[in-house]
Amino acid sequence: MNETDALKKDLDALRKDLRELAESVRSSGEQRYQDGLDQARHTYEDLRSQASKRSQEVGAEIEARPFTSVFAAFGIGLVLGKLLR
């Protein structure tokens, strides 16, 4: 085996190693992307559930005390109107 053949063999091994490394990096990146996406979906669902629950609580409070709710909304509107002038 001469030097040229040894060099070719080494280059082939290097190419193979680089392909495996690139595949590993790609696979790792895809997994991290999927994990982030799953976490974002979970967070979205949690926030959506909490918002729905709070909305129902506010609706129940308004139904329980309609006049107080109207006066509170009116007062908040007046304060915001004065602040935004």
Backbone as ProteinMPNN parsed JSONL, in Angstrom:
{"seq_chain_A": "MNETDALKKDLDALRKDLRELAESVRSSGEQRYQDGLDQARHTYEDLRSQASKRSQEVGAEIEARPFTSVFAAFGIGLVLGKLLR", "coords_chain_A": {"N_chain_A": [[0.847, -1.174, 0.0], [0.684, 2.089, -0.97], [1.553, 5.574, -0.324], [-0.386, 7.227, -1.475], [-2.66, 5.611, -1.683], [-3.132, 5.196, 1.041], [-3.662, 7.785, 1.822], [-5.993, 8.284, 0.344], [-7.671, 6.454, 1.594], [-7.738, 7.498, 4.178], [-8.941, 9.975, 3.627], [-11.463, 9.101, 2.748], [-12.392, 7.967, 5.127], [-12.457, 10.262, 6.679], [-14.432, 11.759, 5.304], [-16.629, 10.114, 5.78], [-16.803, 10.292, 8.568], [-17.351, 13.043, 8.81], [-19.843, 13.162, 7.516], [-21.369, 11.629, 9.293], [-21.144, 13.221, 11.566], [-22.41, 15.583, 10.681], [-24.991, 14.572, 10.29], [-25.622, 13.871, 12.895], [-25.616, 16.398, 14.147], [-27.714, 17.617, 12.726], [-29.853, 15.954, 13.439], [-29.911, 16.37, 16.198], [-30.512, 19.093, 16.247], [-33.068, 19.082, 15.075], [-34.446, 17.65, 17.036], [-34.242, 19.376, 19.243], [-35.664, 21.563, 18.226], [-38.215, 20.378, 17.95], [-38.739, 19.774, 20.644], [-38.839, 22.385, 21.718], [-41.032, 23.365, 20.298], [-43.06, 21.668, 21.241], [-43.066, 22.442, 23.926], [-43.849, 25.125, 23.676], [-46.436, 24.777, 22.652], [-47.639, 23.493, 24.833], [-47.441, 25.501, 26.797], [-49.013, 27.469, 25.574], [-51.535, 26.182, 25.594], [-51.928, 25.975, 28.364], [-52.033, 28.716, 29.098], [-54.23, 29.502, 27.6], [-56.248, 27.972, 28.775], [-56.215, 29.042, 31.371], [-56.959, 31.692, 30.798], [-59.537, 31.303, 29.828], [-60.766, 30.288, 32.121], [-60.505, 32.487, 33.864], [-62.04, 34.325, 32.454], [-64.577, 33.173, 32.672], [-64.893, 33.385, 35.44], [-64.946, 36.185, 35.772], [-67.21, 36.76, 34.263], [-69.145, 35.438, 35.828], [-68.957, 36.945, 38.155], [-69.83, 39.427, 37.233], [-72.464, 38.782, 36.569], [-73.393, 38.179, 39.112], [-73.226, 40.612, 40.43], [-74.432, 42.954, 38.881], [-74.952, 45.799, 38.829], [-72.885, 46.909, 40.383], [-70.746, 46.136, 38.806], [-71.203, 47.604, 36.46], [-70.974, 50.244, 37.413], [-68.322, 50.161, 38.319], [-66.959, 49.723, 35.891], [-67.661, 52.092, 34.594], [-66.405, 53.963, 36.275], [-63.711, 53.212, 35.972], [-63.441, 53.771, 33.274], [-63.733, 56.568, 33.31], [-61.449, 57.333, 34.799], [-59.375, 56.337, 33.137], [-59.931, 57.881, 30.887], [-59.341, 60.461, 31.815], [-56.611, 60.149, 32.338], [-55.574, 59.665, 29.805], [-55.88, 61.986, 28.417]], "CA_chain_A": [[0.0, 0.0, 0.0], [1.525, 3.28, -1.043], [1.06, 6.747, 0.394], [-1.598, 7.718, -2.14], [-3.78, 4.757, -1.255], [-3.375, 5.477, 2.46], [-4.279, 9.113, 1.87], [-7.372, 8.116, -0.126], [-8.4, 5.752, 2.643], [-7.936, 8.47, 5.261], [-9.934, 10.95, 3.167], [-12.768, 8.429, 2.778], [-12.781, 7.861, 6.534], [-12.788, 11.622, 7.11], [-15.735, 12.079, 4.709], [-17.633, 9.345, 6.502], [-16.933, 10.901, 9.892], [-18.009, 14.334, 8.645], [-21.258, 12.884, 7.233], [-21.987, 11.192, 10.548], [-21.214, 14.397, 12.434], [-23.463, 16.45, 10.156], [-26.274, 13.912, 10.578], [-25.839, 13.988, 14.334], [-25.968, 17.799, 14.41], [-29.045, 17.834, 12.166], [-30.807, 15.223, 14.279], [-29.979, 17.073, 17.475], [-31.232, 20.347, 15.992], [-34.477, 18.765, 14.868], [-35.017, 17.263, 18.333], [-34.367, 20.598, 20.045], [-36.768, 22.304, 17.627], [-39.462, 19.701, 18.317], [-38.939, 19.977, 22.076], [-39.27, 23.777, 21.893], [-42.381, 23.473, 19.763], [-43.949, 21.007, 22.194], [-43.153, 23.286, 25.122], [-44.649, 26.295, 23.313], [-47.834, 24.342, 22.57], [-48.098, 23.23, 26.192], [-47.603, 26.803, 27.438], [-50.179, 28.092, 24.947], [-52.741, 25.53, 26.104], [-52.079, 26.379, 29.764], [-52.481, 30.113, 29.127], [-55.583, 29.53, 27.043], [-57.116, 27.417, 29.806], [-56.293, 30.029, 32.443], [-57.734, 32.838, 30.308], [-60.933, 30.881, 29.782], [-61.221, 30.198, 33.512], [-60.644, 33.869, 34.374], [-63.173, 34.923, 31.751], [-65.791, 32.64, 33.3], [-64.983, 33.975, 36.776], [-65.37, 37.58, 35.606], [-68.614, 36.704, 33.834], [-69.966, 35.069, 36.985], [-68.957, 38.104, 39.065], [-70.699, 40.443, 36.623], [-73.835, 38.313, 36.725], [-73.751, 38.24, 40.523], [-73.312, 42.023, 40.843], [-74.442, 43.718, 37.631], [-74.857, 47.255, 39.022], [-71.527, 47.2, 40.843], [-69.859, 45.972, 37.647], [-71.413, 48.744, 35.551], [-70.385, 51.43, 38.037], [-66.867, 49.987, 38.304], [-66.514, 49.944, 34.508], [-67.817, 53.528, 34.341], [-65.341, 54.648, 37.017], [-62.434, 52.912, 35.312], [-63.45, 54.533, 32.026], [-63.472, 57.978, 33.631], [-60.038, 57.469, 35.185], [-58.548, 56.182, 31.935], [-60.164, 59.04, 30.037], [-58.566, 61.604, 32.369], [-55.183, 59.868, 32.179], [-55.176, 59.664, 28.39], [-56.05, 63.329, 27.835]], "C_chain_A": [[0.899, 1.246, 0.0], [0.854, 4.451, -0.324], [-0.234, 7.281, -0.191], [-2.813, 6.91, -1.712], [-4.14, 5.019, 0.211], [-4.073, 6.809, 2.623], [-5.732, 9.039, 1.418], [-8.237, 7.455, 0.942], [-8.706, 6.702, 3.808], [-8.993, 9.516, 4.891], [-11.341, 10.351, 3.171], [-13.287, 8.309, 4.215], [-13.199, 9.226, 7.08], [-14.151, 12.049, 6.567], [-16.865, 11.384, 5.469], [-17.876, 9.954, 7.879], [-17.664, 12.241, 9.824], [-19.501, 14.164, 8.341], [-21.995, 12.493, 8.51], [-22.143, 12.36, 11.519], [-22.328, 15.337, 11.982], [-24.845, 15.867, 10.444], [-26.622, 14.031, 12.056], [-26.275, 15.409, 14.707], [-27.38, 18.09, 13.908], [-30.11, 17.181, 13.04], [-30.994, 15.921, 15.621], [-30.759, 18.381, 17.327], [-32.72, 20.116, 15.808], [-35.156, 18.41, 16.191], [-35.216, 18.485, 19.226], [-35.508, 21.458, 19.533], [-38.102, 21.702, 18.049], [-39.764, 19.879, 19.8], [-39.432, 21.394, 22.367], [-40.697, 23.981, 21.411], [-43.396, 22.841, 20.704], [-44.14, 21.85, 23.454], [-44.004, 24.526, 24.844], [-46.128, 25.933, 23.226], [-48.418, 24.118, 23.961], [-48.363, 24.553, 26.927], [-48.826, 27.524, 26.892], [-51.471, 27.499, 25.5], [-52.993, 25.907, 27.566], [-52.621, 27.805, 29.864], [-53.911, 30.247, 28.618], [-56.595, 29.038, 28.076], [-57.302, 28.418, 30.953], [-57.132, 31.234, 32.028], [-59.219, 32.499, 30.264], [-61.517, 30.822, 31.188], [-61.454, 31.592, 34.084], [-61.842, 34.561, 33.726], [-64.493, 34.448, 32.358], [-65.981, 33.227, 34.695], [-65.48, 35.413, 36.709], [-66.831, 37.626, 35.193], [-69.54, 36.368, 34.987], [-70.061, 36.23, 37.968], [-69.864, 39.209, 38.525], [-72.161, 40.051, 36.774], [-74.297, 38.421, 38.182], [-73.967, 39.675, 40.991], [-73.329, 42.921, 39.614], [-74.286, 45.23, 37.841], [-73.465, 47.667, 39.482], [-70.552, 47.12, 39.671], [-69.974, 47.141, 36.681], [-70.767, 49.989, 36.126], [-68.855, 51.34, 38.059], [-66.311, 50.246, 36.906], [-66.594, 51.424, 34.155], [-66.69, 54.304, 35.016], [-63.979, 54.423, 36.381], [-62.328, 53.684, 33.996], [-63.154, 56.006, 32.255], [-62.007, 58.193, 33.967], [-59.133, 57.338, 33.969], [-58.718, 57.358, 30.991], [-59.374, 60.253, 30.501], [-57.074, 61.383, 32.171], [-54.712, 59.996, 30.732], [-55.351, 61.029, 27.725], [-54.773, 64.053, 27.678]], "O_chain_A": [[1.756, 1.414, 0.868], [-0.251, 4.332, 0.206], [-1.097, 7.747, 0.553], [-3.869, 7.469, -1.414], [-5.317, 5.057, 0.57], [-4.967, 6.955, 3.456], [-6.607, 9.654, 2.028], [-9.383, 7.845, 1.163], [-9.812, 6.695, 4.349], [-9.825, 9.896, 5.714], [-12.301, 11.021, 3.555], [-14.47, 8.524, 4.48], [-14.162, 9.337, 7.838], [-14.945, 12.641, 7.298], [-17.903, 11.977, 5.76], [-19.021, 10.112, 8.302], [-18.498, 12.541, 10.678], [-20.329, 14.925, 8.842], [-23.101, 12.965, 8.773], [-23.155, 12.471, 12.21], [-23.101, 15.831, 12.804], [-25.766, 16.6, 10.805], [-27.776, 14.263, 12.418], [-27.202, 15.59, 15.497], [-28.159, 18.745, 14.601], [-31.139, 17.786, 13.341], [-32.116, 16.043, 16.114], [-31.571, 18.727, 18.185], [-33.54, 20.872, 16.33], [-36.292, 18.811, 16.443], [-36.245, 18.611, 19.89], [-36.251, 22.03, 20.331], [-39.013, 22.422, 18.457], [-40.913, 20.108, 20.177], [-40.343, 21.581, 23.174], [-41.479, 24.689, 22.047], [-44.466, 23.402, 20.94], [-45.249, 21.954, 23.979], [-44.798, 24.932, 25.693], [-46.98, 26.697, 23.677], [-49.554, 24.506, 24.235], [-49.386, 24.703, 27.595], [-49.59, 28.121, 27.651], [-52.398, 28.235, 25.838], [-54.136, 26.134, 27.961], [-53.554, 28.069, 30.623], [-54.701, 31.023, 29.156], [-57.669, 29.621, 28.231], [-58.415, 28.612, 31.441], [-57.927, 31.74, 32.82], [-60.058, 33.323, 30.626], [-62.644, 31.263, 31.412], [-62.48, 31.846, 34.714], [-62.57, 35.3, 34.388], [-65.418, 35.241, 32.534], [-67.106, 33.534, 35.091], [-66.335, 35.816, 37.497], [-67.604, 38.434, 35.71], [-70.614, 36.956, 35.108], [-71.119, 36.472, 38.547], [-70.584, 39.851, 39.29], [-73.004, 40.897, 37.074], [-75.461, 38.72, 38.446], [-74.805, 39.923, 41.859], [-72.333, 43.586, 39.329], [-73.55, 45.875, 37.093], [-72.928, 48.67, 39.013], [-69.64, 47.94, 39.558], [-68.972, 47.615, 36.146], [-70.083, 50.718, 35.408], [-68.173, 52.341, 37.841], [-65.293, 50.923, 36.762], [-65.701, 51.956, 33.495], [-66.091, 55.193, 34.411], [-63.184, 55.356, 36.267], [-61.261, 54.189, 33.648], [-62.413, 56.623, 31.49], [-61.388, 59.135, 33.473], [-58.218, 58.142, 33.789], [-57.753, 57.789, 30.36], [-58.806, 60.984, 29.689], [-56.344, 62.327, 31.868], [-53.575, 60.394, 30.477], [-54.989, 61.189, 26.56], [-54.762, 65.189, 27.204]]}, "name": "protein", "num_of_chains": 1, "seq": "MNETDALKKDLDALRKDLRELAESVRSSGEQRYQDGLDQARHTYEDLRSQASKRSQEVGAEIEARPFTSVFAAFGIGLVLGKLLR"}
